[in-house]
CSV table of C-alpha atoms and ligand atoms in Angstrom, one decimal:
chain,number,residue,atom,x,y,z
A,155,MET,CA,0.1,0.0,0.1
A,156,LYS,CA,1.5,3.3,-1.2
A,157,ASN,CA,1.8,6.3,1.1
A,158,VAL,CA,0.2,9.7,0.2
A,159,VAL,CA,2.5,12.3,0.6
A,160,LEU,CA,1.6,16.0,0.7
A,161,ILE,CA,4.2,18.5,-0.4
A,162,GLY,CA,3.9,22.3,-1.2
A,163,PHE,CA,4.8,25.8,0.2
A,164,MET,CA,3.9,26.8,3.9
A,165,GLY,CA,0.2,27.7,4.2
A,166,THR,CA,-1.1,25.5,1.5
A,167,GLY,CA,-2.9,23.4,3.9
A,168,LYS,CA,-0.6,20.3,4.0
A,169,THR,CA,-1.1,19.7,7.8
A,170,SER,CA,-4.7,20.3,7.9
A,171,THR,CA,-5.7,18.7,4.6
A,172,GLY,CA,-3.6,15.6,5.4
A,173,ARG,CA,-5.2,15.0,8.8
A,174,ALA,CA,-8.7,15.1,6.9
A,175,LEU,CA,-7.5,13.0,4.0
A,176,ALA,CA,-6.3,10.4,6.4
A,177,GLN,CA,-9.6,10.3,8.2
A,178,ARG,CA,-11.2,10.0,4.9
A,179,LEU,CA,-9.1,7.1,3.7
A,180,GLY,CA,-9.1,5.4,7.1
A,181,ARG,CA,-5.2,5.8,7.0
A,182,ALA,CA,-2.9,6.4,9.7
A,183,PHE,CA,-1.5,10.2,9.6
A,184,VAL,CA,2.1,11.5,10.2
A,185,ASP,CA,2.8,15.3,10.0
A,186,LEU,CA,6.8,15.4,9.9
A,187,ASP,CA,6.8,18.5,11.9
A,188,ARG,CA,4.4,17.5,14.6
A,189,MET,CA,6.6,14.3,14.8
A,190,ILE,CA,9.8,16.2,15.1
A,191,GLU,CA,8.2,18.4,17.9
A,192,GLU,CA,7.0,15.5,19.9
A,193,GLU,CA,10.5,13.5,19.7
A,194,ALA,CA,12.3,16.9,20.4
A,195,GLY,CA,10.0,18.1,23.3
A,196,ARG,CA,10.2,21.6,21.7
A,197,SER,CA,8.3,23.7,19.1
A,198,ILE,CA,9.7,24.1,15.6
A,199,PRO,CA,10.3,27.8,16.4
A,200,GLU,CA,12.2,26.8,19.5
A,201,ILE,CA,14.3,24.2,17.6
A,202,PHE,CA,15.2,27.1,15.0
A,203,ALA,CA,16.0,29.6,17.6
A,204,SER,CA,18.1,27.0,20.1
A,205,GLU,CA,20.0,25.1,17.5
A,206,GLY,CA,19.5,26.7,13.8
A,207,GLU,CA,18.0,25.7,10.5
A,208,ALA,CA,20.8,23.1,9.9
A,209,ALA,CA,19.8,21.2,13.2
A,210,PHE,CA,16.2,21.0,12.1
A,211,ARG,CA,17.0,20.0,8.6
A,212,ALA,CA,18.9,16.8,10.2
A,213,LEU,CA,16.0,16.1,12.4
A,214,GLU,CA,13.6,16.5,9.3
A,215,ARG,CA,15.8,14.2,7.1
A,216,GLU,CA,15.8,11.5,10.0
A,217,ALA,CA,12.0,11.8,10.3
A,218,VAL,CA,11.6,11.2,6.7
A,219,ARG,CA,14.1,8.4,6.8
A,220,ARG,CA,12.1,6.6,9.3
A,221,THR,CA,8.4,7.6,8.0
A,222,ALA,CA,8.9,6.9,4.3
A,223,LYS,CA,9.6,3.2,4.8
A,224,ARG,CA,6.3,2.7,6.5
A,225,ARG,CA,3.3,1.8,4.5
A,226,ALA,CA,-0.5,3.2,3.8
A,227,LEU,CA,0.2,6.6,5.6
A,228,VAL,CA,-0.9,10.0,4.8
A,229,ILE,CA,2.2,12.0,5.3
A,230,SER,CA,2.2,15.7,5.6
A,231,THR,CA,5.7,17.1,4.9
A,232,GLY,CA,7.2,20.8,6.0
A,233,GLY,CA,7.5,23.3,3.2
A,234,GLY,CA,11.2,22.7,3.0
A,235,THR,CA,11.3,19.0,3.1
A,236,VAL,CA,11.7,18.8,-0.7
A,237,LYS,CA,14.8,21.0,-0.6
A,238,ASP,CA,16.5,17.6,-0.1
A,239,ALA,CA,17.0,15.5,-3.0
A,240,ALA,CA,17.3,12.3,-0.7
A,241,ASN,CA,14.1,13.1,1.2
A,242,VAL,CA,12.3,13.3,-2.2
A,243,ALA,CA,13.7,10.2,-3.4
A,244,LEU,CA,12.8,8.1,-0.2
A,245,LEU,CA,9.1,9.7,-0.2
A,246,LYS,CA,8.8,8.8,-3.9
A,247,GLU,CA,10.0,5.3,-3.5
A,248,ASN,CA,6.6,4.1,-1.9
A,249,GLY,CA,4.5,7.2,-2.2
A,250,ALA,CA,2.2,8.9,-4.4
A,251,ILE,CA,3.4,12.7,-4.2
A,252,ILE,CA,0.5,15.3,-4.1
A,253,CYS,CA,1.6,19.0,-4.3
A,254,LEU,CA,-0.9,21.5,-2.7
A,255,THR,CA,-0.6,25.1,-4.2
A,256,ALA,CA,-1.9,28.7,-3.2
A,257,SER,CA,-1.6,32.1,-4.3
A,258,VAL,CA,0.8,34.5,-2.6
A,259,ASP,CA,-2.2,36.4,-1.0
A,260,VAL,CA,-3.8,33.2,0.2
A,261,VAL,CA,-0.5,32.1,1.5
A,262,LEU,CA,0.1,35.4,3.2
A,263,ALA,CA,-3.2,35.4,4.8
A,264,ARG,CA,-2.8,31.6,6.2
A,265,THR,CA,0.8,32.4,7.5
A,266,ALA,CA,0.2,35.7,9.0
A,267,HIS,CA,0.7,34.8,12.5
A,268,VAL,CA,4.6,35.7,13.2
A,269,GLY,CA,6.3,33.3,15.1
A,270,ASP,CA,5.1,30.2,13.7
A,271,ARG,CA,7.2,29.7,10.8
A,272,PRO,CA,10.7,30.7,11.4
A,273,VAL,CA,12.0,30.5,7.7
A,274,LEU,CA,9.2,33.0,6.7
A,275,ASP,CA,9.9,35.3,9.7
A,276,ALA,CA,13.6,35.3,8.9
A,277,LYS,CA,12.9,36.5,5.2
A,278,ASP,CA,10.4,39.0,6.5
A,279,ALA,CA,12.2,42.4,6.4
A,280,GLY,CA,9.1,44.5,7.0
A,281,ASP,CA,7.2,43.4,3.8
A,282,ARG,CA,5.8,40.0,4.5
A,283,ARG,CA,4.1,39.7,1.2
A,284,GLN,CA,7.5,40.1,-0.7
A,285,ALA,CA,9.1,37.6,1.6
A,286,VAL,CA,6.1,35.1,0.7
A,287,ALA,CA,6.6,35.9,-3.1
A,288,ASP,CA,10.2,35.7,-3.1
A,289,LEU,CA,10.6,32.4,-1.2
A,290,MET,CA,7.7,30.8,-3.2
A,291,ALA,CA,9.5,32.0,-6.6
A,292,GLU,CA,12.7,30.4,-5.0
A,293,ARG,CA,11.2,27.1,-4.2
A,294,ARG,CA,8.7,26.6,-7.1
A,295,GLU,CA,10.7,24.2,-9.1
A,296,LEU,CA,11.2,22.0,-6.1
A,297,TYR,CA,7.4,21.2,-6.1
A,298,ASP,CA,7.5,20.0,-9.6
A,299,VAL,CA,8.6,16.5,-8.4
A,300,ALA,CA,4.5,16.0,-7.5
A,301,ASP,CA,2.4,13.2,-9.2
A,302,TYR,CA,-0.6,15.5,-9.0
A,303,SER,CA,-1.1,19.1,-7.9
A,304,VAL,CA,-4.1,21.1,-6.3
A,305,ASP,CA,-4.7,24.8,-6.2
A,306,THR,CA,-6.2,25.3,-2.9
A,307,SER,CA,-6.5,29.0,-3.3
A,308,ASP,CA,-10.4,28.9,-3.9
A,309,LEU,CA,-11.2,25.5,-2.2
A,310,SER,CA,-12.1,24.7,1.4
A,311,PRO,CA,-10.2,21.8,3.2
A,312,LEU,CA,-13.0,19.5,2.5
A,313,GLN,CA,-13.0,20.3,-1.3
A,314,VAL,CA,-9.1,19.8,-1.3
A,315,VAL,CA,-9.7,16.4,0.3
A,316,ASP,CA,-12.5,15.6,-2.2
A,317,ASP,CA,-10.0,16.5,-5.2
A,318,ILE,CA,-7.2,14.2,-3.9
A,319,ALA,CA,-9.4,11.3,-3.0
A,320,GLY,CA,-10.7,11.5,-6.6
A,321,TYR,CA,-7.3,11.5,-8.1
A,322,LEU,CA,-6.1,8.5,-5.9
A,323,LYS,CA,-9.3,6.7,-7.0
A,324,ARG,CA,-8.7,7.4,-10.8
A,325,GLU,CA,-5.2,6.3,-10.3
A,326,GLY,CA,-6.1,3.1,-8.4
A,327,VAL,CA,-3.6,4.2,-5.5
A,328,PHE,CA,-6.4,3.6,-3.0
A,329,ARG,CA,-9.9,2.4,-3.1
A,330,ALA,CA,-10.8,6.0,-2.0
B,54,LIG,N1,-8.3,25.1,1.8
B,54,LIG,C1,-8.2,26.0,2.9
B,54,LIG,N2,-9.0,26.9,3.2
B,54,LIG,C2,-9.1,27.8,4.1
B,54,LIG,N3,-8.1,27.7,5.1
B,54,LIG,C3,-7.3,26.7,4.9
B,54,LIG,C4,-7.1,25.9,3.9
B,54,LIG,N4,-6.1,24.9,4.2
B,54,LIG,C5,-5.7,25.5,5.3
B,54,LIG,N5,-6.3,26.4,5.8
B,54,LIG,C6,-5.8,27.2,7.0
B,54,LIG,O1,-4.4,27.7,6.7
B,54,LIG,C7,-3.6,27.7,7.9
B,54,LIG,C8,-2.4,27.0,7.4
B,54,LIG,O2,-2.8,25.5,7.3
B,54,LIG,P1,-1.7,24.5,7.2
B,54,LIG,O3,-2.4,23.1,7.3
B,54,LIG,O4,-1.0,24.6,8.8
B,54,LIG,O5,-0.8,24.4,6.2
B,54,LIG,P2,0.7,24.0,5.8
B,54,LIG,O6,0.9,22.7,6.8
B,54,LIG,O7,0.7,23.7,4.5
B,54,LIG,O8,1.7,25.1,6.2
B,54,LIG,C9,-4.3,27.0,9.1
B,54,LIG,O9,-5.0,28.0,9.7
B,54,LIG,C10,-5.6,26.2,8.4
B,54,LIG,O10,-6.8,26.2,9.1
B,55,LIG,O1,9.1,26.0,4.4
B,55,LIG,C1,9.9,25.6,5.5
B,55,LIG,O2,11.0,25.6,5.3
B,55,LIG,C2,9.2,25.2,6.8
B,55,LIG,C3,8.0,24.9,6.8
B,55,LIG,C4,7.3,24.4,7.9
B,55,LIG,O3,6.2,23.4,7.6
B,55,LIG,P1,4.8,24.1,7.0
B,55,LIG,O4,4.9,24.1,5.5
B,55,LIG,O5,3.8,22.8,7.4
B,55,LIG,O6,4.5,25.4,7.5
B,55,LIG,C5,8.2,23.9,9.1
B,55,LIG,O7,8.6,22.4,8.3
B,55,LIG,C6,9.3,24.6,9.3
B,55,LIG,O8,8.9,25.8,9.7
B,55,LIG,C7,10.1,25.0,7.8
B,56,LIG,MG1,2.3,21.8,8.2
């Protein structure tokens, strides 16, 4: 049984949609960020502040290594997980890769709370919209590894789940 792996930029809905999709499919759900937080006993912003991004990325690689070899999961990645080619290869080995996208303004609205997403906060030099636009442009090609993509800008989480479940059914990944 293949995993279903959600990738995409911050605020596209990977965590919330992944949880709902897992419920819909009757599959176990793993959010890599939550897994890292639970194991470290600290939040993602705390890990970034105390140990830096490189240390976070090492924890993320380890979380991917252990999770990707499991079966029949819905896995939500973090927005930067696919920066590492080895992470992508591991996740693809046994996973259907679904990319969630959203417009700059929708991402801006969904990530407006400063303090939750240290990568975006670090890039925000007073113009948060510009920070989102720049980082999104910088990372756009990384998300091309997906087998299927959904623009979530004008969809409710439920509609996103329906869309992905329809794709999986058509592809025969799950009897969704
Ligand atoms: N399709 C959607 N429509 C409206 N709000 C959404 C949608 N998907 C996610 N959200 C909201 O956007 C915020 C970020 O979602 P989240 O699942 O954490 O995204 P990600 O994990 O991709 O960063 C949350 O407040 C969530 O409730
Ligand atoms: O894009 C990134 O580099 C990051 C995205 C975050 O996950 P979400 O995309 O779920 O917010 C989290 O992994 C960390 O803050 C770094
Ligand atoms: Mg998330």
